Amino acid sequence: AARAKLNSSQAQLEEKEAVRKRIEKARSLLETTSIKTGKIAMMVGYRDTNYFSLAFKKHTGKSPTKYREEMQK
């Protein structure tokens, strides 16, 4: 049981890291391109734009659109 719990914790850490990397890539694309948010979502591995927007906001405190507006001023 302890081993299963360890594997579960490891999997959760790996998932968090994967999400963090996706968001970082999305941030970079939002800052440096004019690619539409839905396309960026797909480029970083999200099939659902709404889910991407929620994940992005959770990590950055801003929607992808708001983030881009502020970064490109």
Coordinates of C-alpha atoms in Angstrom, one line a residue, residues 12-45:
Q12 CA 0.7 13.7 -9.2
L13 CA 4.1 15.5 -9.1
E14 CA 4.8 14.6 -12.7
E15 CA 1.3 15.8 -13.8
K16 CA 1.8 19.1 -12.0
E17 CA 5.2 19.5 -13.7
A18 CA 3.7 18.7 -17.1
V19 CA 0.9 21.3 -16.6
R20 CA 3.5 23.9 -15.5
K21 CA 5.5 23.3 -18.6
R22 CA 2.4 23.6 -20.8
I23 CA 1.5 26.9 -19.2
E24 CA 5.0 28.3 -19.5
K25 CA 5.0 27.4 -23.2
A26 CA 1.6 29.1 -23.6
R27 CA 2.8 32.2 -21.7
S28 CA 5.7 32.5 -24.1
L29 CA 3.4 32.1 -27.2
L30 CA 1.0 34.6 -25.8
E31 CA 3.8 37.1 -25.2
T32 CA 5.5 36.8 -28.5
T33 CA 2.9 35.8 -31.2
S34 CA -0.6 36.8 -32.3
I35 CA -1.7 33.2 -32.6
K36 CA -5.3 32.7 -31.4
T37 CA -5.8 31.4 -27.9
G38 CA -7.6 28.3 -29.1
K39 CA -4.7 27.4 -31.4
I40 CA -2.2 28.0 -28.6
A41 CA -4.2 25.7 -26.3
M42 CA -3.9 22.9 -28.9
M43 CA -0.2 23.6 -29.5
V44 CA 0.5 23.1 -25.8
G45 CA -1.6 19.9 -25.5

